[in-house]
Amino acid sequence: MTSLDQPVEAVRPTRTLLENVTATFIGRPSMIFAAVVILTFIAIALFAPLLAPYDPLAQSYLVINAYPSAEHWLGTDQFGRDVLSRLIYGSRNSMIFGITAPIIAALVGTTLGVVAGYFGGIFDRLVTRMIDLLLAFPDLLLAIIISAALGGGFWNILAVLSIAFVPGFARVARASTLAVKQEPYVEASVAVGLRTPLIILRHVVPNIAAPVVVLMTLWVASAIRLEAALSFLGLGTRPPYPSWGNIIRDGLNNIFGSPWPIIGAGFAITLVVLSFNMIGDAVRDLLDPEIGQ
Amino acid sequence: MTRPLLKISDVSVEFGPKANAIRVVDSVSFSIGAGEAVGLVGESGSGKSITSLSILRLIPDPPGRIVSGSIEFEGQDLLKLPANRMPEIRGRDIAMIFQEPMSSLNPVMTIGDQIAEALMLHQDLDRDARWQRVIEVLSLVGMPDPAARLGAFPHEFSGGMRQRVMIAMAVACNPKLLIADEPTTALDVTIQAQVLELMKSIRASVNTAILLISHDLGVIADLCERVVVMYSGRIVEEGSVESIFSKPEHPYTRGLLQSIPRLDDDRKRLYQIAGTVPMAGSVKKGCPFYARCDLRVDKCAAEMPPMFEFSKQHKAACWVTGEAEQ
């Protein structure tokens, strides 16, 4: 009976997820910067009413186009509204859309992609055609078309951003599912007596999660950018409510009177988008076994 | 004679479009008694894996399908069972061990969860009892310190250890039949020996019937009582291990046995059966082994030989040896 008392080969201690995350962050000082920026902006968005020195909608004809001063840290615009307060409230839009739209799109797109990839057939062809159709338009153009049809408003913007991202998720999820479906462990789970819905939930979805999560983090930046672009074009958040996009739009008409709205909002967008992109890259390296470690 | 545990009668499997389907398994019949170990031997492409997959109806459809025959398990024809009843049989009554231990485990699920999955589906145990059973089967397959390994992921194990986990998954629900599709092919020779020892000890302790698919006659001789030899989708010889190894009646089986390299043999070149396996379904008429056979006569090309009985336990499909026996 040699088999039952064979010593187990030495097993390399594996790193936990937390250790992996820590290692990724310590390996890149820029990650700490990005994380600080994002956490700061999330805090600003959450506590906007406490932080904003003025009402972002309050106009004052006494301080039109003011330069930065002790009262107005970032100056005022052509209506005498405090630029800093508007930026602070505007961050709420960017954060809410930036974070929720990719999550909604990931849920919808992944479901479509996994079901299409796993079952194939007519549903698969239908979904694939739909993806091709939507991907034929650039994100922004697609968003403009849909929002022109739906109009502005919070829910419509959320719908527009989500729809714009669904095809990307569906395509990635479908392709990954096609690969995972062929794996012997999926066949083995059939042989164990698992029924199809459980096979998909327990064996397919966890194995395609990595690319979906990477895509989600990378698209947070895109969603923020897209919302700003829509608002800039007048299709997103409606004035007078501030969003970084329409702050720039308002500022553009008055660029020689007061450049501060454009400078401030432009800087905020750049900083947040850059930070989310850096985090997205880090998440990709962390989850992709081909690149990482 | 009592009713066999599994009785496969006249099963044929085809692949490809119906109009010009390729018959990969042709009228295969054999049976397995309760607690019996049967070996299924054949070259690559002989249809042995497809035969084993057809028992659990795991043949990917499309492109494949079982076109005829019956597979009776405890008297119940599995091929007539509605498809949504099959998951109840899979894993509980008939379990399967796959060829590739390196990829047959879900990489993002702990081995404890994967073994517990089968139990969750088929046995009504509470959480504690289930984990207790998982630890029990893990120690049964020789996993050292099983309780500590429940939370380990597949990549933390070597191939041999993963195959042990696969075996643990398969025997967790005490199946009546264990189908092992080349369980040792992907492993080192030393690990192969360990896994075979393990299969033997498991068979002794849980009294399950085993269908062992292999192209390694040594493995079969070690574990099985009866051998079924397949060639080009057909069964060409069937009998007890002793009778087939001592007195093979089909020229193909003879060739297979002669091909085993021997330590006490000083020949420079290893024996081989001349020619190659005909593509599945390409032989429409006559014996599929005709083109490579040393004993062939004209009749072989014209007509497929039936199974001739050489003894109560021993049958072979060959005109030449069969008619000489009569």
Coordinates of C-alpha atoms in Angstrom, one line a residue:
Chain A
M1 CA 0.0 0.0 0.0
T2 CA 2.4 2.7 -1.2
S3 CA -0.2 5.2 -2.3
L4 CA -1.8 6.2 1.0
D5 CA 1.3 7.3 2.8
Q6 CA 3.1 9.2 0.0
P7 CA 4.3 12.5 1.3
V8 CA 2.7 15.5 -0.3
E9 CA 5.1 17.6 -2.4
A10 CA 6.0 20.9 -0.8
V11 CA 3.4 23.4 -1.7
R12 CA 4.5 26.9 -2.5
P13 CA 2.6 29.3 -0.2
T14 CA 0.3 31.3 -2.4
R15 CA -0.4 34.9 -1.9
T16 CA -3.8 36.0 -0.8
L17 CA -5.7 38.6 -2.8
L18 CA -5.0 41.3 -0.2
E19 CA -1.2 40.6 -0.5
N20 CA -1.5 40.8 -4.2
V21 CA -3.2 44.1 -4.1
T22 CA -0.7 45.4 -1.6
A23 CA 2.2 44.3 -3.8
T24 CA 0.7 45.9 -6.8
F25 CA 0.3 49.2 -5.0
I26 CA 3.7 49.2 -3.4
G27 CA 5.3 48.3 -6.7
R28 CA 3.9 51.5 -8.2
P29 CA 4.0 54.8 -6.4
S30 CA 1.7 56.2 -9.1
M31 CA -1.0 53.8 -7.8
I32 CA -0.9 55.5 -4.4
F33 CA -1.4 58.8 -6.1
A34 CA -4.3 57.5 -8.2
A35 CA -6.0 55.9 -5.2
V36 CA -5.7 59.0 -3.1
V37 CA -7.1 61.1 -5.9
I38 CA -10.1 58.8 -6.4
L39 CA -10.8 58.4 -2.7
T40 CA -10.6 62.2 -2.4
F41 CA -13.1 62.8 -5.2
I42 CA -15.5 60.2 -3.9
A43 CA -15.4 61.9 -0.5
I44 CA -15.9 65.3 -2.1
A45 CA -18.9 63.9 -4.0
L46 CA -20.4 62.4 -0.9
F47 CA -19.9 65.4 1.3
A48 CA -20.6 68.1 -1.3
P49 CA -23.1 70.0 0.8
L50 CA -20.7 70.2 3.7
L51 CA -17.7 71.2 1.6
A52 CA -19.1 73.6 -0.9
P53 CA -18.6 77.2 0.4
Y54 CA -21.6 78.5 -1.6
D55 CA -24.8 77.4 -3.2
P56 CA -23.7 76.2 -6.7
L57 CA -26.8 77.7 -8.3
A58 CA -26.8 81.1 -6.4
Q59 CA -26.1 83.9 -8.8
S60 CA -24.6 87.2 -7.7
Y61 CA -24.3 90.2 -10.0
L62 CA -21.8 91.8 -7.6
V63 CA -19.0 89.3 -8.3
I64 CA -19.2 88.5 -12.0
N65 CA -16.1 87.0 -13.5
A66 CA -14.1 87.4 -10.3
Y67 CA -10.5 86.3 -10.0
P68 CA -9.6 83.8 -7.4
S69 CA -9.6 85.4 -4.0
A70 CA -10.1 84.5 -0.3
E71 CA -13.9 84.5 -0.7
H72 CA -14.0 82.6 -4.1
W73 CA -11.0 80.3 -4.2
L74 CA -11.4 79.5 -7.9
G75 CA -13.1 82.7 -8.8
T76 CA -16.7 83.1 -10.3
D77 CA -18.3 82.7 -13.7
Q78 CA -20.3 85.1 -15.8
F79 CA -23.3 84.8 -13.5
G80 CA -21.3 85.3 -10.4
R81 CA -21.6 81.6 -9.3
D82 CA -18.8 80.3 -7.2
V83 CA -16.7 78.0 -9.5
L84 CA -15.3 75.8 -6.6
S85 CA -18.8 75.1 -5.3
R86 CA -20.0 74.2 -8.8
L87 CA -17.0 71.9 -9.3
I88 CA -17.7 70.2 -6.0
Y89 CA -21.4 69.6 -6.8
G90 CA -20.4 68.6 -10.4
S91 CA -18.2 65.8 -9.1
R92 CA -21.4 64.1 -7.9
N93 CA -22.6 63.6 -11.4
S94 CA -19.2 62.3 -12.6
M95 CA -18.8 59.9 -9.8
I96 CA -22.4 58.5 -9.9
F97 CA -22.4 58.0 -13.6
G98 CA -18.8 56.9 -13.8
I99 CA -19.3 54.1 -11.3
T100 CA -22.9 53.0 -11.8
A101 CA -23.0 53.0 -15.6
P102 CA -20.1 50.4 -16.0
I103 CA -21.6 48.3 -13.3
I104 CA -25.1 48.2 -15.0
A105 CA -23.5 47.6 -18.4
A106 CA -21.3 44.8 -17.0
L107 CA -24.3 43.1 -15.4
V108 CA -26.5 43.3 -18.6
G109 CA -23.7 42.8 -21.1
T110 CA -22.2 39.8 -19.2
T111 CA -25.5 38.1 -18.9
L112 CA -26.2 38.5 -22.6
G113 CA -22.7 37.4 -23.5
V114 CA -22.6 34.3 -21.3
V115 CA -26.0 33.1 -22.3
A116 CA -25.2 33.7 -26.0
G117 CA -21.8 32.0 -25.7
Y118 CA -22.9 29.1 -23.7
F119 CA -26.1 28.1 -25.6
G120 CA -25.2 29.4 -29.1
G121 CA -27.9 29.0 -31.7
I122 CA -30.3 31.7 -32.7
F123 CA -30.0 33.8 -29.5
D124 CA -26.3 33.9 -30.0
R125 CA -26.6 35.1 -33.6
L126 CA -29.1 37.7 -32.5
V127 CA -26.9 39.0 -29.7
T128 CA -23.8 39.0 -31.9
R129 CA -25.5 41.0 -34.6
M130 CA -26.7 43.4 -32.1
I131 CA -23.2 43.8 -30.7
D132 CA -21.8 44.3 -34.2
L133 CA -24.5 46.9 -34.9
L134 CA -23.8 48.9 -31.7
L135 CA -20.0 48.6 -32.0
A136 CA -20.2 50.1 -35.5
F137 CA -20.8 53.4 -33.9
P138 CA -18.1 55.1 -31.7
D139 CA -19.1 55.4 -28.1
L140 CA -19.7 59.1 -28.2
L141 CA -21.7 59.0 -31.4
L142 CA -23.9 56.2 -30.1
A143 CA -24.4 58.1 -26.8
I144 CA -25.4 61.2 -28.8
I145 CA -27.9 59.3 -30.9
I146 CA -29.5 57.6 -28.0
S147 CA -29.7 60.7 -25.8
A148 CA -31.0 62.8 -28.7
A149 CA -33.8 60.3 -28.8
L150 CA -34.4 59.9 -25.1
G151 CA -33.6 63.5 -24.0
G152 CA -31.6 64.5 -20.9
G153 CA -32.3 63.8 -17.2
F154 CA -30.6 61.6 -14.7
W155 CA -32.1 58.2 -15.7
N156 CA -31.8 58.9 -19.4
I157 CA -28.1 59.7 -19.1
L158 CA -27.6 56.6 -17.0
A159 CA -29.4 54.5 -19.7
V160 CA -27.4 56.1 -22.5
L161 CA -24.1 55.5 -20.8
S162 CA -25.0 51.9 -19.9
I163 CA -26.3 51.1 -23.4
A164 CA -23.1 52.5 -24.9
F165 CA -21.0 50.1 -22.8
V166 CA -23.2 46.9 -23.0
P167 CA -21.9 45.6 -26.4
G168 CA -18.3 45.7 -25.2
F169 CA -19.1 43.6 -22.1
A170 CA -21.3 41.3 -24.1
R171 CA -18.5 40.6 -26.6
V172 CA -15.8 40.0 -24.0
A173 CA -18.1 37.8 -21.9
R174 CA -19.2 35.8 -25.0
A175 CA -15.7 35.2 -26.2
S176 CA -14.5 34.2 -22.8
T177 CA -17.5 31.9 -22.3
L178 CA -16.8 30.2 -25.6
A179 CA -13.3 29.4 -24.4
V180 CA -14.3 28.3 -20.9
K181 CA -17.1 26.1 -22.2
Q182 CA -14.5 23.9 -23.8
E183 CA -12.6 23.3 -20.6
P184 CA -12.7 19.8 -19.2
Y185 CA -13.9 21.1 -15.8
V186 CA -17.1 22.2 -17.4
E187 CA -17.6 18.8 -19.0
A188 CA -16.7 17.3 -15.6
S189 CA -19.3 19.3 -13.9
V190 CA -21.9 18.0 -16.3
A191 CA -20.7 14.5 -15.5
V192 CA -21.2 15.2 -11.8
G193 CA -24.8 15.9 -12.4
L194 CA -24.9 19.6 -12.3
R195 CA -27.7 21.3 -14.2
T196 CA -27.0 24.0 -16.7
P197 CA -28.0 27.1 -14.7
L198 CA -25.7 26.0 -11.9
I199 CA -22.9 25.1 -14.3
I200 CA -23.0 28.6 -15.7
L201 CA -23.2 30.3 -12.2
R202 CA -20.6 28.2 -10.5
H203 CA -18.1 27.2 -13.2
V204 CA -18.4 29.5 -16.1
V205 CA -19.1 33.0 -14.6
P206 CA -16.2 32.9 -12.0
N207 CA -13.8 31.9 -14.7
I208 CA -14.7 34.8 -17.0
A209 CA -14.9 37.3 -14.2
A210 CA -11.3 38.6 -14.6
P211 CA -11.6 40.2 -18.0
V212 CA -15.1 41.6 -17.1
V213 CA -13.8 43.3 -14.0
V214 CA -10.8 44.7 -15.8
L215 CA -13.1 46.1 -18.5
M216 CA -15.3 47.6 -15.8
T217 CA -12.5 49.5 -14.1
L218 CA -11.1 50.7 -17.4
W219 CA -14.5 52.0 -18.4
V220 CA -15.2 54.0 -15.3
A221 CA -12.8 56.6 -16.8
S222 CA -14.6 56.4 -20.1
A223 CA -18.0 56.8 -18.5
I224 CA -16.8 60.0 -16.7
R225 CA -15.4 61.3 -20.0
L226 CA -18.5 60.4 -21.9
E227 CA -20.8 62.1 -19.4
A228 CA -18.7 65.2 -19.5
A229 CA -18.8 65.1 -23.3
L230 CA -22.6 64.7 -23.4
S231 CA -23.1 67.5 -20.9
F232 CA -20.7 69.7 -22.9
L233 CA -22.8 69.1 -26.0
G234 CA -25.9 70.0 -24.0
L235 CA -27.3 66.4 -24.1
G236 CA -26.3 65.4 -20.6
T237 CA -26.9 67.2 -17.3
R238 CA -29.1 70.2 -17.8
P239 CA -28.1 73.7 -16.7
P240 CA -28.2 75.3 -14.3
Y241 CA -27.3 72.1 -12.5
P242 CA -23.6 71.7 -12.6
S243 CA -21.7 68.8 -14.2
W244 CA -18.0 69.1 -15.2
G245 CA -19.1 68.9 -18.8
N246 CA -21.6 71.7 -18.8
I247 CA -19.3 73.9 -16.6
I248 CA -16.9 73.8 -19.5
R249 CA -19.7 74.5 -21.9
D250 CA -20.8 77.6 -19.9
G251 CA -17.2 78.7 -19.5
L252 CA -16.5 78.5 -23.2
N253 CA -19.0 81.3 -23.9
N254 CA -17.1 83.5 -21.5
I255 CA -13.6 82.2 -21.8
F256 CA -12.1 85.8 -22.0
G257 CA -14.3 87.0 -19.1
S258 CA -13.4 84.2 -16.7
P259 CA -11.2 81.2 -17.7
W260 CA -11.6 79.6 -14.2
P261 CA -14.5 77.3 -14.8
I262 CA -12.8 75.7 -17.8
I263 CA -9.4 75.4 -16.1
G264 CA -11.0 74.0 -12.9
A265 CA -13.3 71.5 -14.6
G266 CA -10.7 70.5 -17.2
F267 CA -8.2 69.8 -14.5
A268 CA -10.7 67.8 -12.4
I269 CA -11.7 65.7 -15.4
T270 CA -8.1 65.0 -16.4
L271 CA -7.1 64.1 -12.9
V272 CA -10.0 61.7 -12.3
V273 CA -9.9 60.0 -15.7
L274 CA -6.1 59.6 -15.4
S275 CA -6.4 58.1 -12.0
F276 CA -9.1 55.7 -12.9
N277 CA -7.2 54.6 -16.0
M278 CA -4.1 53.9 -13.9
I279 CA -6.2 51.9 -11.4
G280 CA -7.7 50.0 -14.4
D281 CA -4.3 49.1 -15.7
A282 CA -3.2 47.9 -12.3
V283 CA -6.3 45.8 -11.9
R284 CA -5.7 44.3 -15.4
D285 CA -2.1 43.4 -14.4
L286 CA -3.3 42.0 -11.1
L287 CA -5.9 39.7 -12.6
D288 CA -4.3 38.8 -15.9
P289 CA -2.0 35.8 -15.3
E290 CA -0.3 36.3 -18.6
I291 CA 1.1 39.7 -17.7
G292 CA 1.2 39.9 -14.0
Q293 CA 3.4 38.4 -11.2
Chain B
M1 CA -27.0 -15.4 -13.9
T2 CA -28.1 -12.2 -12.2
R3 CA -28.9 -9.1 -14.1
P4 CA -25.8 -7.1 -14.9
L5 CA -25.4 -3.6 -13.5
L6 CA -24.8 -2.1 -16.9
K7 CA -25.9 -3.7 -20.1
I8 CA -24.9 -2.0 -23.3
S9 CA -26.7 -3.5 -26.3
D10 CA -26.0 -2.7 -29.9
V11 CA -25.1 0.9 -29.4
S12 CA -24.0 2.9 -32.4
V13 CA -22.8 6.5 -32.4
E14 CA -22.6 8.8 -35.4
F15 CA -20.9 12.1 -35.9
G16 CA -21.5 14.8 -38.5
P17 CA -24.5 15.8 -40.6
K18 CA -27.1 13.1 -41.0
A19 CA -26.7 12.8 -44.8
N20 CA -23.1 11.5 -44.6
A21 CA -22.7 10.7 -41.0
I22 CA -19.5 9.0 -39.8
R23 CA -20.2 6.0 -37.6
V24 CA -17.7 6.2 -34.8
V25 CA -19.1 3.4 -32.6
D26 CA -20.8 0.5 -34.4
S27 CA -23.1 -1.9 -32.7
V28 CA -21.2 -2.2 -29.5
S29 CA -22.6 -4.6 -26.8
F30 CA -21.1 -5.6 -23.5
S31 CA -22.1 -5.6 -19.9
I32 CA -20.6 -5.0 -16.5
G33 CA -21.7 -6.8 -13.4
A34 CA -22.0 -5.2 -10.0
G35 CA -18.6 -4.7 -8.5
E36 CA -16.8 -5.9 -11.6
A37 CA -13.9 -4.2 -13.2
V38 CA -13.9 -4.2 -16.9
G39 CA -11.2 -2.8 -19.1
L40 CA -11.9 -1.2 -22.5
V41 CA -8.8 -1.2 -24.7
G42 CA -8.1 0.1 -28.1
E43 CA -5.9 2.5 -30.1
S44 CA -6.6 6.2 -30.3
G45 CA -9.7 6.6 -32.5
S46 CA -11.1 3.2 -31.8
G47 CA -14.2 4.7 -30.2
K48 CA -13.5 3.7 -26.6
S49 CA -13.9 7.2 -25.1
I50 CA -17.0 7.8 -27.2
T51 CA -18.5 4.5 -25.9
S52 CA -17.8 5.6 -22.3
L53 CA -19.3 9.1 -22.9
S54 CA -22.4 7.6 -24.4
I55 CA -23.2 5.8 -21.1
L56 CA -23.7 9.1 -19.4
R57 CA -25.1 10.7 -22.6
L58 CA -22.3 13.2 -22.6
I59 CA -21.6 13.0 -26.3
P60 CA -21.7 16.6 -27.6
D61 CA -24.8 16.9 -29.7
P62 CA -24.3 18.4 -32.3
P63 CA -22.2 17.0 -33.9
G64 CA -22.6 13.5 -32.3
R65 CA -25.6 11.4 -31.5
I66 CA -26.4 7.9 -30.4
V67 CA -28.4 6.4 -33.3
S68 CA -29.4 3.0 -31.9
G69 CA -29.2 0.5 -29.1
S70 CA -29.9 0.6 -25.5
I71 CA -27.9 1.2 -22.3
E72 CA -29.6 -0.4 -19.4
F73 CA -28.4 0.6 -16.0
E74 CA -30.1 -1.5 -13.3
G75 CA -32.7 -2.5 -15.8
Q76 CA -33.5 1.1 -16.8
D77 CA -32.7 2.2 -20.3
L78 CA -30.7 5.4 -20.0
L79 CA -31.2 6.3 -23.6
K80 CA -35.0 6.4 -23.1
L81 CA -34.7 8.6 -20.0
P82 CA -35.8 12.2 -20.6
A83 CA -32.7 14.4 -20.8
N84 CA -33.7 16.3 -17.7
R85 CA -33.5 13.2 -15.6
M86 CA -29.9 12.4 -16.5
P87 CA -28.3 14.8 -14.0
E88 CA -29.8 12.6 -11.2
I89 CA -27.9 9.6 -12.5
R90 CA -24.7 11.4 -13.3
G91 CA -22.4 11.6 -10.3
R92 CA -24.7 9.6 -8.0
D93 CA -25.1 6.2 -9.7
I94 CA -22.4 6.6 -12.4
A95 CA -19.4 8.8 -11.8
M96 CA -16.7 9.6 -14.2
I97 CA -12.9 10.3 -13.9
F98 CA -11.5 12.2 -16.8
Q99 CA -8.3 12.0 -18.7
E100 CA -6.7 15.4 -17.9
P101 CA -6.3 16.0 -14.2
M102 CA -4.5 19.3 -14.9
S103 CA -7.6 20.9 -16.5
S104 CA -10.5 18.9 -15.1
L105 CA -10.7 20.9 -11.9
N106 CA -12.2 24.4 -11.8
P107 CA -9.2 26.7 -11.2
V108 CA -11.1 29.3 -9.2
M109 CA -12.9 27.0 -6.8
T110 CA -11.4 25.3 -3.8
I111 CA -11.1 21.5 -4.0
G112 CA -13.3 21.2 -0.9
D113 CA -16.1 23.1 -2.6
Q114 CA -15.7 21.0 -5.8
I115 CA -16.0 17.7 -3.9
A116 CA -18.9 19.1 -1.8
E117 CA -20.7 20.0 -5.0
A118 CA -21.5 16.4 -5.9
L119 CA -22.6 15.7 -2.4
M120 CA -24.8 18.8 -2.3
L121 CA -26.5 17.6 -5.5
H122 CA -27.1 14.0 -4.6
Q123 CA -27.1 13.6 -0.9
D124 CA -29.2 15.1 1.7
L125 CA -26.6 16.0 4.3
D126 CA -26.3 19.1 6.4
R127 CA -23.3 21.3 6.1
D128 CA -21.2 19.7 8.8
A129 CA -21.9 16.2 7.7
R130 CA -21.1 17.2 4.2
W131 CA -17.7 18.6 5.1
Q132 CA -17.1 15.5 7.2
R133 CA -17.8 13.4 4.2
V134 CA -15.4 15.5 2.0
I135 CA -12.6 15.0 4.5
E136 CA -13.4 11.3 4.6
V137 CA -13.1 10.9 0.8
L138 CA -10.0 13.0 0.7
S139 CA -8.3 10.8 3.2
L140 CA -9.6 7.8 1.3
V141 CA -7.7 8.9 -1.8
G142 CA -4.6 9.4 0.3
M143 CA -4.6 13.2 0.6
P144 CA -2.3 14.0 3.6
D145 CA -3.9 16.2 6.2
P146 CA -7.2 16.5 4.3
A147 CA -9.0 18.9 6.7
A148 CA -6.3 21.5 6.1
R149 CA -6.4 21.1 2.3
L150 CA -10.1 21.8 1.9
G151 CA -9.5 25.4 1.1
A152 CA -6.7 24.8 -1.3
F153 CA -7.0 25.7 -5.0
P154 CA -6.2 23.2 -7.8
H155 CA -3.0 25.0 -8.9
E156 CA -1.5 24.2 -5.5
F157 CA -1.4 20.5 -6.4
S158 CA 0.7 18.4 -8.7
G159 CA -0.9 16.3 -11.4
G160 CA -1.0 13.2 -9.3
M161 CA -2.6 15.0 -6.4
R162 CA -5.2 16.5 -8.7
Q163 CA -6.1 13.1 -10.1
R164 CA -6.6 12.0 -6.5
V165 CA -9.0 15.0 -6.0
M166 CA -10.8 14.0 -9.2
I167 CA -11.1 10.4 -7.9
A168 CA -12.4 11.8 -4.6
M169 CA -15.0 13.8 -6.4
A170 CA -16.1 10.7 -8.3
V171 CA -16.4 8.4 -5.3
A172 CA -17.9 11.0 -3.0
C173 CA -21.5 9.7 -3.5
N174 CA -20.5 6.0 -3.6
P175 CA -21.4 5.5 -7.2
K176 CA -22.3 2.0 -8.4
L177 CA -20.2 2.4 -11.5
L178 CA -17.1 4.4 -11.9
I179 CA -16.0 5.2 -15.5
A180 CA -12.3 6.0 -15.6
D181 CA -11.3 7.4 -19.0
E182 CA -7.5 6.9 -19.2
P183 CA -7.0 8.1 -15.6
T184 CA -3.3 7.6 -15.7
T185 CA -2.4 8.7 -19.2
A186 CA -1.3 12.2 -18.3
L187 CA 0.8 11.1 -15.3
D188 CA 4.3 10.1 -14.7
V189 CA 5.0 6.4 -14.5
T190 CA 5.6 6.4 -10.8
I191 CA 2.4 8.4 -10.2
Q192 CA 0.5 6.1 -12.5
A193 CA 1.4 3.2 -10.2
Q194 CA 0.2 5.1 -7.2
V195 CA -3.1 6.0 -8.8
L196 CA -3.7 2.4 -9.9
E197 CA -3.0 1.3 -6.4
L198 CA -5.4 3.8 -5.2
M199 CA -8.1 2.7 -7.6
K200 CA -7.6 -0.9 -6.4
S201 CA -7.9 0.1 -2.8
I202 CA -11.0 2.2 -3.5
R203 CA -12.6 -0.6 -5.3
A204 CA -12.0 -2.8 -2.4
S205 CA -13.4 -0.3 0.1
V206 CA -16.5 1.0 -1.7
N207 CA -17.2 -2.0 -3.9
T208 CA -18.0 -0.1 -7.0
A209 CA -17.9 -1.5 -10.5
I210 CA -15.2 0.1 -12.7
L211 CA -15.1 0.6 -16.4
L212 CA -11.5 1.5 -17.1
I213 CA -10.7 2.9 -20.5
S214 CA -7.1 2.7 -21.5
H215 CA -4.7 1.9 -24.3
D216 CA -2.3 0.5 -21.8
L217 CA -2.7 -3.3 -21.5
G218 CA -0.5 -3.4 -18.4
V219 CA -2.9 -1.0 -16.6
I220 CA -5.9 -3.2 -17.5
A221 CA -4.2 -6.4 -16.5
D222 CA -3.4 -4.9 -13.2
L223 CA -6.9 -3.7 -12.3
C224 CA -9.5 -5.6 -14.3
E225 CA -11.1 -9.0 -14.4
R226 CA -12.5 -8.7 -17.9
V227 CA -11.3 -7.0 -21.1
V228 CA -13.2 -5.6 -24.0
V229 CA -11.0 -4.9 -27.1
M230 CA -12.2 -2.3 -29.5
Y231 CA -11.0 -1.6 -33.0
S232 CA -12.4 1.0 -35.4
G233 CA -15.6 1.5 -33.5
R234 CA -16.3 -2.2 -33.1
I235 CA -15.7 -4.7 -30.4
V236 CA -13.4 -7.4 -31.7
E237 CA -12.6 -9.4 -28.7
E238 CA -14.0 -9.8 -25.2
G239 CA -13.0 -12.1 -22.4
S240 CA -11.4 -12.6 -19.0
V241 CA -8.0 -11.0 -18.5
E242 CA -6.4 -14.4 -18.1
S243 CA -7.8 -15.9 -21.3
I244 CA -7.2 -12.9 -23.4
F245 CA -3.6 -12.4 -22.2
S246 CA -2.7 -16.0 -22.4
K247 CA -4.6 -16.9 -25.6
P248 CA -5.7 -13.9 -27.6
E249 CA -7.9 -15.0 -30.5
H250 CA -8.2 -11.9 -32.6
P251 CA -5.2 -11.0 -34.7
Y252 CA -5.5 -7.4 -33.5
T253 CA -5.3 -8.4 -29.9
R254 CA -2.4 -10.6 -30.6
G255 CA -0.7 -7.7 -32.3
L256 CA -1.4 -5.4 -29.3
L257 CA 0.1 -7.9 -26.9
Q258 CA 3.2 -8.4 -29.0
S259 CA 3.7 -4.7 -29.2
I260 CA 4.3 -4.4 -25.5
P261 CA 8.1 -4.0 -25.1
R262 CA 9.6 -6.7 -22.8
L263 CA 12.6 -6.3 -20.5
D264 CA 13.9 -9.8 -21.3
D265 CA 13.8 -9.3 -25.1
D266 CA 16.9 -8.2 -26.9
R267 CA 15.3 -7.4 -30.2
K268 CA 16.5 -4.1 -31.7
R269 CA 13.2 -3.0 -33.2
L270 CA 9.9 -3.0 -31.3
Y271 CA 7.1 -5.0 -32.8
Q272 CA 4.4 -3.0 -34.5
I273 CA 1.2 -3.7 -36.3
A274 CA 1.7 -2.7 -39.9
G275 CA -0.4 0.1 -41.4
T276 CA -2.6 2.6 -39.6
V277 CA -6.1 2.6 -38.1
P278 CA -8.6 3.1 -40.8
M279 CA -10.5 6.4 -40.4
A280 CA -13.7 5.8 -38.4
G281 CA -16.5 4.7 -40.6
S282 CA -14.4 4.3 -43.7
V283 CA -14.6 0.5 -43.7
K284 CA -18.2 -0.2 -45.0
K285 CA -17.9 -3.9 -45.5
G286 CA -16.0 -6.7 -44.0
C287 CA -13.6 -6.8 -41.1
P288 CA -12.2 -3.4 -40.2
F289 CA -8.8 -5.0 -39.5
Y290 CA -8.6 -6.7 -42.9
A291 CA -6.0 -4.3 -44.4
R292 CA -3.5 -4.9 -41.5
C293 CA -4.2 -8.5 -40.7
D294 CA -1.7 -11.3 -41.0
L295 CA -4.3 -14.0 -41.2
R296 CA -6.7 -12.5 -43.6
V297 CA -8.6 -14.6 -46.1
D298 CA -11.0 -13.4 -48.9
K299 CA -14.0 -13.8 -46.8
C300 CA -12.8 -11.1 -44.3
A301 CA -13.0 -8.4 -46.9
A302 CA -16.6 -9.4 -47.9
E303 CA -18.3 -9.9 -44.6
M304 CA -18.0 -8.6 -41.1
P305 CA -17.3 -11.6 -38.8
P306 CA -19.7 -12.3 -36.0
M307 CA -18.6 -12.8 -32.4
F308 CA -17.4 -16.4 -32.2
E309 CA -17.5 -18.0 -28.8
F310 CA -14.2 -19.6 -27.8
S311 CA -15.2 -20.4 -24.2
K312 CA -17.9 -19.2 -22.0
Q313 CA -16.0 -16.1 -21.1
H314 CA -14.2 -15.5 -24.3
K315 CA -15.5 -14.2 -27.6
A316 CA -13.7 -12.8 -30.7
A317 CA -14.8 -11.5 -34.1
C318 CA -12.5 -13.2 -36.5
W319 CA -13.4 -15.6 -39.4
V320 CA -10.1 -17.4 -39.4
T321 CA -9.6 -18.2 -35.7
G322 CA -13.3 -18.5 -35.1
E323 CA -14.0 -21.0 -37.8
A324 CA -11.0 -23.0 -36.8
E325 CA -12.4 -23.3 -33.3
Q326 CA -15.8 -24.5 -34.4

